[in-house]
Coordinates of C-alpha atoms in Angstrom, one line a residue:
M1 CA 0.5 -0.5 0.2
N2 CA 1.1 3.2 -0.7
G3 CA -0.1 7.1 -0.4
N4 CA -1.0 8.7 2.9
T5 CA -4.9 7.2 2.5
A6 CA -6.1 3.6 4.5
P7 CA -8.8 2.0 3.9
P8 CA -12.0 2.5 4.1
S9 CA -13.3 1.7 7.9
I10 CA -14.9 -2.0 8.1
P11 CA -18.5 -2.4 9.4
F12 CA -20.4 -4.5 11.3
T13 CA -23.9 -5.3 13.2
D14 CA -22.1 -6.7 16.7
P15 CA -19.4 -5.8 18.8
I16 CA -16.1 -6.8 17.5
F17 CA -14.2 -8.6 20.4
D18 CA -9.9 -8.8 18.4
F19 CA -9.3 -8.6 15.2
C20 CA -5.4 -8.9 13.7
F21 CA -3.3 -8.5 10.4
H22 CA -1.4 -10.9 8.5
P23 CA 2.0 -10.4 8.9
T24 CA 2.5 -10.7 5.0
R25 CA -0.5 -10.0 3.1
H26 CA -3.1 -7.3 3.4
V27 CA -5.3 -9.3 5.0
V28 CA -7.4 -8.7 8.7
V29 CA -9.1 -10.9 10.6
S30 CA -12.2 -10.5 13.1
G31 CA -13.6 -12.0 16.2
L32 CA -17.4 -10.9 16.9
I33 CA -19.5 -11.3 19.8
T34 CA -21.1 -13.7 18.1
G35 CA -18.7 -15.6 17.7
Y36 CA -19.0 -15.7 13.7
I37 CA -15.1 -14.1 12.3
Y38 CA -14.9 -12.3 9.1
C39 CA -11.6 -12.4 7.1
H40 CA -10.8 -9.2 5.0
Q41 CA -8.6 -7.8 1.6
Y42 CA -7.6 -4.5 3.1
G43 CA -6.7 -1.7 0.0
T44 CA -7.5 2.2 -0.6
E45 CA -10.2 1.9 -2.4
A46 CA -12.5 -1.2 -1.1
N47 CA -12.1 -3.7 1.6
T48 CA -13.5 -7.6 -0.3
L49 CA -14.7 -10.0 2.3
L50 CA -12.9 -13.3 1.1
W51 CA -14.5 -15.4 3.7
S52 CA -17.3 -15.4 7.2
T53 CA -17.5 -18.3 10.0
Q54 CA -18.3 -19.2 12.4
I55 CA -17.1 -21.4 15.1
S56 CA -19.0 -21.0 18.2
K57 CA -22.5 -19.4 19.1
K58 CA -20.4 -18.2 21.9
S59 CA -18.0 -15.3 21.4
T60 CA -15.0 -15.7 19.8
R61 CA -12.8 -13.4 22.2
G62 CA -9.2 -13.7 20.5
V63 CA -7.9 -14.1 17.3
E64 CA -3.7 -14.4 16.1
F65 CA -2.2 -15.1 13.3
N66 CA 1.4 -17.1 13.7
Q67 CA 4.5 -15.8 12.7
D68 CA 4.6 -17.1 9.0
G69 CA 0.7 -16.6 8.7
S70 CA 0.1 -20.5 7.8
L71 CA -2.6 -20.3 10.2
L72 CA -4.8 -18.9 12.1
M73 CA -5.5 -19.3 16.2
T74 CA -9.1 -18.5 17.7
I75 CA -9.8 -18.9 21.0
S76 CA -13.6 -18.1 22.0
R77 CA -16.2 -19.1 24.7
D78 CA -17.0 -21.4 25.3
K79 CA -13.4 -22.7 26.2
S80 CA -12.3 -24.6 23.1
I81 CA -9.1 -23.6 20.9
Q82 CA -9.3 -23.8 17.1
T83 CA -6.5 -23.2 14.2
L84 CA -7.8 -22.7 10.6
D85 CA -7.8 -22.4 6.6
V86 CA -6.0 -19.0 6.8
D87 CA -7.1 -19.4 2.9
T88 CA -11.2 -20.7 3.3
G89 CA -10.7 -20.6 6.8
R90 CA -12.4 -24.3 6.7
L91 CA -11.3 -25.8 10.6
L92 CA -7.9 -28.0 11.0
M93 CA -8.5 -28.8 14.7
K94 CA -10.3 -27.1 17.8
I95 CA -9.7 -28.2 21.5
P96 CA -12.6 -27.8 23.9
K97 CA -12.8 -27.3 27.0
A98 CA -9.3 -26.1 26.5
H99 CA -9.2 -24.1 30.1
K100 CA -11.7 -24.9 33.0
Y101 CA -13.0 -21.9 32.5
P102 CA -13.9 -19.0 29.5
I103 CA -11.0 -18.1 27.6
N104 CA -9.7 -14.0 28.0
K105 CA -6.3 -14.4 25.5
I106 CA -4.1 -15.5 23.2
H107 CA -0.4 -15.0 21.7
A108 CA 1.7 -16.4 19.5
L109 CA 4.6 -16.8 20.4
D110 CA 6.6 -18.7 17.0
L111 CA 5.6 -20.4 14.8
N112 CA 4.3 -23.9 16.0
R113 CA 2.7 -22.3 20.1
I114 CA 0.2 -20.3 21.2
A115 CA -0.7 -18.7 25.0
T116 CA -3.4 -19.0 26.1
G117 CA -4.6 -16.6 29.6
D118 CA -8.5 -17.4 31.3
D119 CA -10.8 -15.2 33.4
E120 CA -9.6 -17.1 36.2
G121 CA -6.0 -16.3 36.1
I122 CA -4.4 -19.3 35.2
I123 CA -1.7 -19.1 31.6
K124 CA -0.9 -22.2 29.3
L125 CA 1.1 -23.1 27.1
W126 CA -0.1 -24.8 23.7
D127 CA 1.8 -27.1 21.2
L128 CA 0.0 -27.2 18.3
R129 CA 1.8 -29.8 16.9
T130 CA 0.8 -32.6 19.3
P131 CA -1.7 -30.2 19.7
K132 CA -1.6 -30.6 23.2
M133 CA -0.5 -28.5 26.5
A134 CA 2.7 -28.5 26.9
Q135 CA 2.7 -26.1 30.3
Q136 CA 0.8 -24.9 32.8
Y137 CA 1.2 -21.4 35.2
I138 CA -0.6 -20.1 37.5
S139 CA 0.1 -16.5 39.2
H140 CA -3.4 -14.4 38.9
D141 CA -5.5 -14.1 40.8
D142 CA -7.8 -12.2 38.4
F143 CA -8.9 -12.6 34.4
I144 CA -5.7 -12.8 33.1
A145 CA -5.6 -9.2 30.0
D146 CA -3.2 -9.0 28.2
M147 CA -0.3 -11.1 27.0
T148 CA 3.1 -10.5 25.6
F149 CA 6.2 -13.0 24.7
A150 CA 9.5 -11.2 24.6
E151 CA 11.1 -13.4 21.6
G152 CA 15.2 -13.4 22.7
K153 CA 14.5 -14.1 25.7
S154 CA 12.1 -16.6 25.6
T155 CA 10.0 -15.2 28.2
L156 CA 6.0 -15.0 28.8
L157 CA 4.3 -11.1 30.2
A158 CA 1.0 -10.9 31.2
A159 CA -1.3 -8.6 32.5
G160 CA -3.7 -9.6 35.1
G161 CA -6.9 -7.4 36.4
D162 CA -5.3 -8.9 40.3
G163 CA -2.7 -6.0 38.8
V164 CA 0.3 -8.3 38.9
L165 CA 2.9 -8.6 35.9
S166 CA 4.0 -11.9 35.9
I167 CA 6.9 -12.8 34.2
H168 CA 7.7 -16.6 32.4
D169 CA 10.5 -17.5 31.1
T170 CA 9.4 -19.8 28.3
R171 CA 12.2 -22.6 28.4
K172 CA 12.4 -23.1 32.5
L173 CA 9.3 -24.9 33.2
D174 CA 9.6 -23.2 36.6
K175 CA 11.0 -21.0 35.4
K176 CA 7.7 -17.4 37.1
V177 CA 8.5 -14.7 38.9
A178 CA 5.3 -12.2 40.1
T179 CA 5.6 -8.3 40.6
C180 CA 4.4 -6.8 43.7
T181 CA 0.0 -6.7 43.7
L182 CA -1.3 -3.2 42.5
D183 CA -4.1 -1.0 43.6
D184 CA -4.3 -1.5 40.4
E185 CA -6.2 -3.5 36.8
L186 CA -3.7 -4.1 34.7
L187 CA -5.4 -4.5 31.1
A188 CA -2.7 -3.3 28.7
L189 CA 1.1 -4.8 28.1
T190 CA 3.7 -4.6 25.4
T191 CA 7.6 -4.6 25.5
I192 CA 10.2 -0.5 24.4
K193 CA 13.9 0.1 24.3
D194 CA 14.8 -3.4 23.1
Y195 CA 13.0 -5.5 25.3
D196 CA 14.7 -3.6 28.3
Q197 CA 11.6 -2.8 29.5
V198 CA 7.8 -2.9 29.7
V199 CA 4.4 -0.9 29.7
A200 CA 1.5 -1.5 31.3
G201 CA -1.4 0.0 30.8
S202 CA -4.4 -0.4 33.5
Q203 CA -8.0 0.6 34.7
S204 CA -7.1 4.3 36.7
G205 CA -5.4 5.2 32.8
A206 CA -1.7 5.1 34.3
L207 CA 1.5 3.2 32.5
Y208 CA 3.5 1.8 34.3
Y209 CA 6.9 0.7 34.1
W210 CA 9.3 -1.5 34.7
Q211 CA 12.9 -2.3 33.4
W212 CA 14.0 -5.6 33.3
N213 CA 15.7 -8.4 35.5
E214 CA 14.0 -5.7 37.9
W215 CA 10.6 -6.7 38.7
A216 CA 10.5 -5.9 42.2
T217 CA 9.9 -2.3 41.5
I218 CA 7.9 -0.3 39.4
K219 CA 10.3 2.1 37.9
D220 CA 8.4 4.9 36.9
K221 CA 3.9 6.0 37.0
W222 CA 2.9 7.8 34.5
L223 CA -0.3 9.8 35.4
G224 CA -1.1 11.0 32.0
H225 CA -5.0 9.4 30.9
P226 CA -8.7 10.7 31.9
S227 CA -9.8 7.2 31.8
S228 CA -8.3 3.9 31.3
V229 CA -6.4 2.0 28.5
D230 CA -7.5 -0.7 27.7
T231 CA -5.4 -1.8 24.7
L232 CA -1.6 -0.9 23.8
C233 CA -0.1 -1.0 20.3
K234 CA 3.7 -0.5 20.1
L235 CA 4.4 1.4 17.0
D236 CA 8.7 2.2 18.0
E237 CA 11.2 1.5 20.3
D238 CA 10.3 4.4 21.1
T239 CA 6.3 5.8 20.2
L240 CA 3.1 3.9 22.3
C241 CA -0.7 4.1 21.5
T242 CA -2.9 4.1 23.1
G243 CA -7.3 3.6 23.2
G244 CA -9.4 3.6 26.3
N245 CA -13.2 3.9 26.9
D246 CA -13.2 7.6 26.2
G247 CA -12.7 6.9 21.9
L248 CA -9.3 8.2 20.9
L249 CA -5.9 6.1 20.4
R250 CA -3.2 8.7 21.7
L251 CA 0.5 9.2 20.2
V252 CA 2.6 8.0 22.9
S253 CA 5.4 9.5 23.0
V254 CA 8.4 7.5 26.1
S255 CA 11.6 9.1 25.9
P256 CA 13.1 11.1 27.4
D257 CA 10.1 11.0 29.3
Y258 CA 6.7 10.4 28.5
Q259 CA 3.4 12.9 27.5
F260 CA 1.8 12.6 25.1
E261 CA 2.6 14.0 21.3
G262 CA -1.6 13.4 19.6
V263 CA -4.9 12.1 19.0
L264 CA -3.7 9.7 15.4
G265 CA -8.5 8.6 15.6
D266 CA -11.5 8.7 17.5
H267 CA -13.9 6.3 17.3
G268 CA -16.7 7.9 19.6
E269 CA -16.7 9.2 23.5
D270 CA -19.2 6.6 24.1
F271 CA -17.3 4.1 22.1
P272 CA -14.5 3.1 24.3
V273 CA -11.5 1.2 22.0
E274 CA -11.7 -2.6 22.2
R275 CA -8.3 -3.3 20.3
V276 CA -5.1 -2.3 18.4
R277 CA -3.2 -3.4 16.2
L278 CA -0.1 -2.7 13.4
S279 CA -0.5 -4.2 10.4
S280 CA 3.1 -6.0 9.9
Q281 CA 3.8 -5.3 6.1
N282 CA 2.6 -1.8 4.3
G283 CA 3.4 -3.7 1.2
A284 CA 6.0 -5.8 -0.2
G285 CA 8.9 -4.5 2.0
D286 CA 7.8 -1.7 3.8
A287 CA 7.9 -0.2 6.8
A288 CA 4.3 -0.4 8.4
A289 CA 2.6 2.0 8.6
L290 CA -1.7 1.5 8.7
L291 CA -2.5 1.2 12.5
G292 CA -6.1 -0.6 12.9
S293 CA -8.2 -0.3 15.5
C294 CA -11.8 -1.1 16.7
G295 CA -14.3 -0.3 19.1
H296 CA -17.9 -0.3 20.3
D297 CA -19.0 1.5 17.7
M298 CA -18.9 -2.0 15.6
N299 CA -16.4 0.0 12.7
L300 CA -12.6 -2.8 12.4
R301 CA -10.7 0.9 11.5
F302 CA -7.2 1.9 9.9
W303 CA -5.5 5.2 10.4
D304 CA -2.6 5.7 8.0
I305 CA 0.6 6.7 10.5
G306 CA 2.0 7.2 6.7
D307 CA 4.6 10.2 9.1
L308 CA 5.4 9.3 12.2
Y309 CA 8.1 7.7 9.8
D310 CA 8.9 9.8 7.7
S311 CA 12.8 10.6 7.6
D312 CA 13.9 13.5 9.3
S313 CA 15.4 16.1 7.6
D314 CA 17.7 14.6 3.4
D315 CA 20.6 13.3 4.1
D316 CA 23.1 15.6 2.8
G317 CA 22.2 19.0 4.8
D318 CA 24.7 19.4 7.1
K319 CA 24.2 18.9 11.5
D320 CA 22.5 22.5 12.1
S321 CA 19.6 22.2 8.6
Q322 CA 19.6 18.2 10.1
E323 CA 18.6 19.5 13.3
S324 CA 16.5 23.0 12.2
G325 CA 14.4 19.8 10.1
N326 CA 14.8 18.0 13.5
N327 CA 11.7 20.4 14.9
T328 CA 9.9 20.9 11.3
N329 CA 8.9 17.3 11.2
D330 CA 8.3 17.8 14.4
K331 CA 5.6 20.6 14.9
K332 CA 4.8 18.6 11.4
R333 CA 3.6 14.8 13.0
Q334 CA 1.2 16.9 15.6
H335 CA -0.6 18.9 13.6
D336 CA -1.5 15.9 10.8
I337 CA -1.7 14.3 13.6
T338 CA -4.3 16.5 15.4
T339 CA -5.5 17.6 12.4
A340 CA -6.9 13.4 10.2
T341 CA -8.8 13.1 13.2
T342 CA -11.1 16.2 13.1
G343 CA -13.9 15.2 11.1
H344 CA -14.5 12.0 12.9
T345 CA -14.8 14.5 16.9
K346 CA -18.6 14.3 16.4
R347 CA -20.8 11.3 17.2
F348 CA -23.9 12.4 16.6
D349 CA -25.2 12.1 13.1
C350 CA -27.9 15.5 12.7
S351 CA -29.5 13.9 9.5
D352 CA -31.1 11.4 12.4
V353 CA -34.8 13.4 13.1
N354 CA -36.3 10.9 14.0
L355 CA -33.2 9.5 16.7
D356 CA -33.6 6.5 15.5
G357 CA -30.1 6.2 15.1
L358 CA -30.0 6.6 19.0
L359 CA -31.7 4.1 19.4
D360 CA -30.1 1.7 17.4
K361 CA -26.6 2.9 19.3
N362 CA -28.2 2.8 22.6
H363 CA -29.6 -1.2 22.4
K364 CA -26.2 -2.5 20.8
W365 CA -24.2 -1.8 23.6
A366 CA -26.7 -2.4 25.9
K367 CA -26.7 -6.2 24.1
A368 CA -22.0 -5.9 23.9
V369 CA -23.1 -5.4 28.0
T370 CA -25.0 -7.9 28.6
E371 CA -22.4 -10.0 27.2
S372 CA -20.2 -9.1 28.4
D373 CA -21.6 -8.9 31.6
P374 CA -25.4 -10.9 31.9
N375 CA -25.9 -9.3 35.3
Y376 CA -25.2 -5.1 35.0
F377 CA -27.8 -4.1 34.6
K378 CA -30.3 -6.7 36.9
D379 CA -27.7 -5.6 39.4
M380 CA -27.9 -1.9 38.6
A381 CA -31.6 -2.1 39.0
L382 CA -31.8 -3.3 42.3
G383 CA -30.5 -0.6 43.8
Q384 CA -27.6 3.1 43.9
T385 CA -25.7 3.5 46.6
P386 CA -22.7 6.7 45.3
K387 CA -20.5 8.0 47.8
I388 CA -21.1 12.1 45.9
L389 CA -22.5 14.1 44.9
W390 CA -21.4 15.9 42.1
I391 CA -23.3 19.6 41.9
G392 CA -21.6 21.1 38.6
C393 CA -21.8 23.8 35.5
S394 CA -24.9 22.3 32.3
D395 CA -21.7 22.4 29.6
S396 CA -21.7 19.5 27.6
R397 CA -18.1 18.9 28.1
V398 CA -17.5 18.7 31.8
P399 CA -19.6 15.3 32.2
A400 CA -19.0 14.5 36.4
N401 CA -18.8 10.9 35.8
Q402 CA -16.3 10.7 33.3
V403 CA -14.5 13.9 34.9
L404 CA -14.3 11.6 37.6
Q405 CA -13.9 8.0 36.1
L406 CA -16.3 6.7 38.1
G407 CA -19.1 4.4 36.5
P408 CA -22.8 4.9 36.6
G409 CA -24.8 4.1 40.1
E410 CA -20.5 5.9 41.8
V411 CA -21.9 9.3 41.3
F412 CA -24.9 10.9 41.9
V413 CA -25.3 15.0 39.5
H414 CA -26.6 18.4 39.5
R415 CA -26.1 20.5 36.6
N416 CA -27.0 23.8 36.0
I417 CA -26.4 27.1 34.2
A418 CA -22.4 28.3 36.1
N419 CA -22.7 26.1 39.1
V420 CA -24.8 27.9 41.1
V421 CA -25.7 27.6 44.0
T422 CA -28.3 29.2 46.2
H423 CA -30.7 29.6 48.8
T424 CA -34.1 29.3 46.3
D425 CA -33.2 27.2 43.3
M426 CA -36.1 24.3 44.5
S427 CA -33.9 21.9 42.6
C428 CA -30.7 22.5 43.2
L429 CA -31.9 22.1 47.5
S430 CA -33.9 19.4 46.7
V431 CA -31.4 17.4 45.8
L432 CA -28.6 18.6 48.1
Q433 CA -31.7 17.1 50.7
Y434 CA -32.1 13.1 48.0
S435 CA -28.1 12.9 48.4
I436 CA -27.4 13.2 51.7
E437 CA -30.7 12.1 54.0
V438 CA -31.6 9.1 52.1
L439 CA -28.8 8.0 49.5
K440 CA -26.3 8.9 52.5
V441 CA -23.3 10.8 50.7
E442 CA -20.3 11.3 51.9
H443 CA -18.3 13.6 50.3
V444 CA -20.1 16.8 47.8
I445 CA -17.9 18.4 45.2
V446 CA -19.0 21.7 43.8
C447 CA -16.7 22.2 40.5
G448 CA -16.9 25.3 38.2
H449 CA -15.4 24.9 35.1
Y450 CA -13.2 27.7 32.4
N451 CA -13.7 28.6 29.8
C452 CA -17.6 28.8 30.9
G453 CA -20.3 30.3 29.4
G454 CA -22.4 32.1 32.2
V455 CA -19.5 32.9 33.9
A456 CA -18.1 35.2 30.7
A457 CA -21.6 36.5 30.9
A458 CA -22.0 37.7 33.8
Y459 CA -18.0 38.8 33.7
S460 CA -19.6 40.9 30.4
R461 CA -21.9 43.4 32.2
K462 CA -24.4 43.3 29.4
Q463 CA -28.2 42.5 29.2
V464 CA -28.8 38.7 28.0
G465 CA -32.4 38.2 28.9
L466 CA -34.3 36.1 31.2
I467 CA -30.1 34.3 32.9
D468 CA -29.2 37.4 34.0
N469 CA -31.6 37.2 36.8
W470 CA -29.3 33.4 37.3
L471 CA -27.0 35.1 36.9
R472 CA -26.9 38.7 39.1
N473 CA -25.1 35.4 41.7
I474 CA -22.3 35.5 39.9
K475 CA -22.4 39.0 39.8
D476 CA -22.7 39.5 43.6
V477 CA -18.9 36.8 44.3
Y478 CA -17.1 39.0 41.9
R479 CA -18.3 42.9 43.4
L480 CA -17.7 40.4 46.9
N481 CA -14.3 39.7 45.5
A482 CA -13.3 42.4 42.7
S483 CA -10.4 43.3 44.6
S484 CA -8.4 39.8 44.3
V485 CA -10.5 39.1 41.1
N486 CA -8.8 42.9 39.1
K487 CA -5.4 41.8 40.3
E488 CA -4.6 39.7 37.9
E489 CA -3.0 41.5 34.2
D490 CA -5.9 40.2 31.2
E491 CA -8.9 39.3 31.3
Q492 CA -9.4 35.9 31.1
Q493 CA -6.8 35.5 34.0
R494 CA -9.3 37.2 35.5
M495 CA -12.2 35.3 34.0
R496 CA -10.4 32.7 35.7
R497 CA -10.3 34.0 39.3
L498 CA -14.1 34.3 39.4
V499 CA -14.1 31.1 37.8
D500 CA -12.5 29.8 41.0
Y501 CA -15.0 32.5 43.2
N502 CA -18.1 30.9 42.0
A503 CA -16.9 27.3 42.9
I504 CA -15.7 28.6 46.5
H505 CA -19.2 30.7 47.4
S506 CA -20.9 27.5 46.2
A507 CA -19.8 25.2 48.2
Q508 CA -19.8 27.5 50.7
N509 CA -23.9 28.0 50.5
V510 CA -24.2 23.8 50.6
C511 CA -22.2 24.5 54.1
Y512 CA -24.9 27.6 54.6
S513 CA -28.2 25.0 54.5
T514 CA -29.7 23.4 57.4
I515 CA -29.9 20.2 55.7
V516 CA -26.1 20.3 55.6
Q517 CA -26.1 22.4 59.1
D518 CA -28.4 19.6 59.9
A519 CA -26.3 16.7 58.8
W520 CA -22.8 17.5 61.2
K521 CA -25.6 17.8 64.3
R522 CA -26.1 14.3 63.3
G523 CA -22.7 13.5 63.5
Q524 CA -22.9 12.2 59.8
K525 CA -20.2 11.9 58.2
L526 CA -19.6 15.2 55.3
T527 CA -17.4 16.3 53.4
V528 CA -17.5 19.6 50.8
H529 CA -15.2 19.9 48.6
A530 CA -14.3 22.9 45.8
W531 CA -13.1 21.9 42.7
V532 CA -11.8 23.5 39.7
H533 CA -12.5 21.6 36.2
D534 CA -9.7 22.4 33.1
I535 CA -11.4 21.7 29.3
A536 CA -8.5 22.8 27.9
D537 CA -5.9 19.7 29.8
G538 CA -8.7 18.0 31.2
M539 CA -7.9 18.2 34.0
A540 CA -9.6 18.5 37.4
R541 CA -7.7 20.6 40.6
K542 CA -8.9 21.7 44.2
L543 CA -9.5 24.7 45.3
N544 CA -8.4 25.8 48.8
F545 CA -12.0 25.3 51.0
K546 CA -13.3 21.9 52.1
A547 CA -15.3 21.2 54.8
S548 CA -16.4 18.1 57.5
C549 CA -18.2 20.4 60.6
A550 CA -19.6 23.2 61.4
S551 CA -16.8 24.0 63.5
D552 CA -15.3 25.0 59.7
M553 CA -17.8 27.9 58.3
E554 CA -17.7 31.2 60.4
F555 CA -20.0 31.4 62.6
I556 CA -22.9 33.4 61.3
Y557 CA -23.8 30.7 59.0
V558 CA -23.9 27.5 62.3
S559 CA -27.3 27.7 63.4
N560 CA -26.9 27.3 67.5
N561 CA -31.6 25.8 68.8
E562 CA -29.7 24.6 72.4

């Protein structure tokens, strides 16, 4: 494949669990939740279906070519392992009940050996020539999320939902090492620096990495992602691509320090990325420049990343001009990355006037979740026990659960224009009373955000309309803190300070309410926090206000009926 055009996406009617590129041909195989496997030949103009087959009535959880692409190996939720003919999809071999528990991951070690890991943390090595289990490792207490093989070291590494990285020398039956258990789920795994470092992505969004043979301690932990890192792909020895539940494919450089370089692709914020892989070949002898990803949007997508592999300068330039060329190309690369994906950031189809598309996506999402966890919605329907009440702005760019990285049922939410809390707003007070007296939340977070349209409108002193009555509350905050706000050098900074003071003022009003005062009198555990969220970098930060009892407040607001 030549040029800068990626193949069109391959749409499916059901969720994709896994896919893999053929090592030498323009062929990609996808495994679906329905048990079907599809084999396509991909091209810049169109993709062609070569064959499809259903190997099980339960989901296909993994697909993998062996080292030379002569065999396709698959795993199923029915605990079986299969090998298929690459050209026809014909079943060549099946190992039923290969594990006691559903198999979650498969990884090819070489031409004939594979490793499989199941939902209970058991890893098995298989020689497909026999086909019999060659070795079994029990190093985990939870599901095997990912595996990788350091071929030069003959070492298999596995990441588990129990927060354990296990290391197995496949040449020695009893040679295994496990790292200390982290208070985090490890979900994705790869090696970099010619196997000198191992990187794991996690549920918290952190990247953990270890130096080879120094497994007892983490070399470093990088808190760069706003959501989970569900899949990792090494682009070269210094560059990674990560995918997570916010639908973004991020480019991460690891030298000299870990940092984001840009966004390579976008499945949509409501469509988590399940898998990202790099094509082994991009044509006869060409370097790989095609990235593939699948997610809950039920599309196998392709991303042309050829610009990342372009040489930085001509060989005949002197050192200074080479360095200048490097800087230029670095800037060009970042520009190309960010602009190439701009068109993918909108998820709502404006022509869907009856909203049937939204309902269709909802139904497919519910089906995928139920397949993954049959009791998920049943358990959710039994009740809610959130420990946090979030009072925030109605701005669509500040969704509480995503900012906090908490799931359904974990955050009770109230939102209005500019996160204003007043003693006359019955809607807000009703939410406050229900969350504190019935749900027994332990934390109330009042969170403002920079670039807030409500605060900007109040600060502008222009008449807007009915909303001016609401914005009067923010104008009062400005009046009370004018000397401090006006110390800022420019208008943008003054509005940021007003956002801070507005969040603090609303948090104080929460504390002044009889609802919170009564809760503290009862000895109820309750802390009120003021935060601010910066849309420009996605980070939430604490402001200079927190109260856990009446003594933290000014005496005039503390009721005393004794």
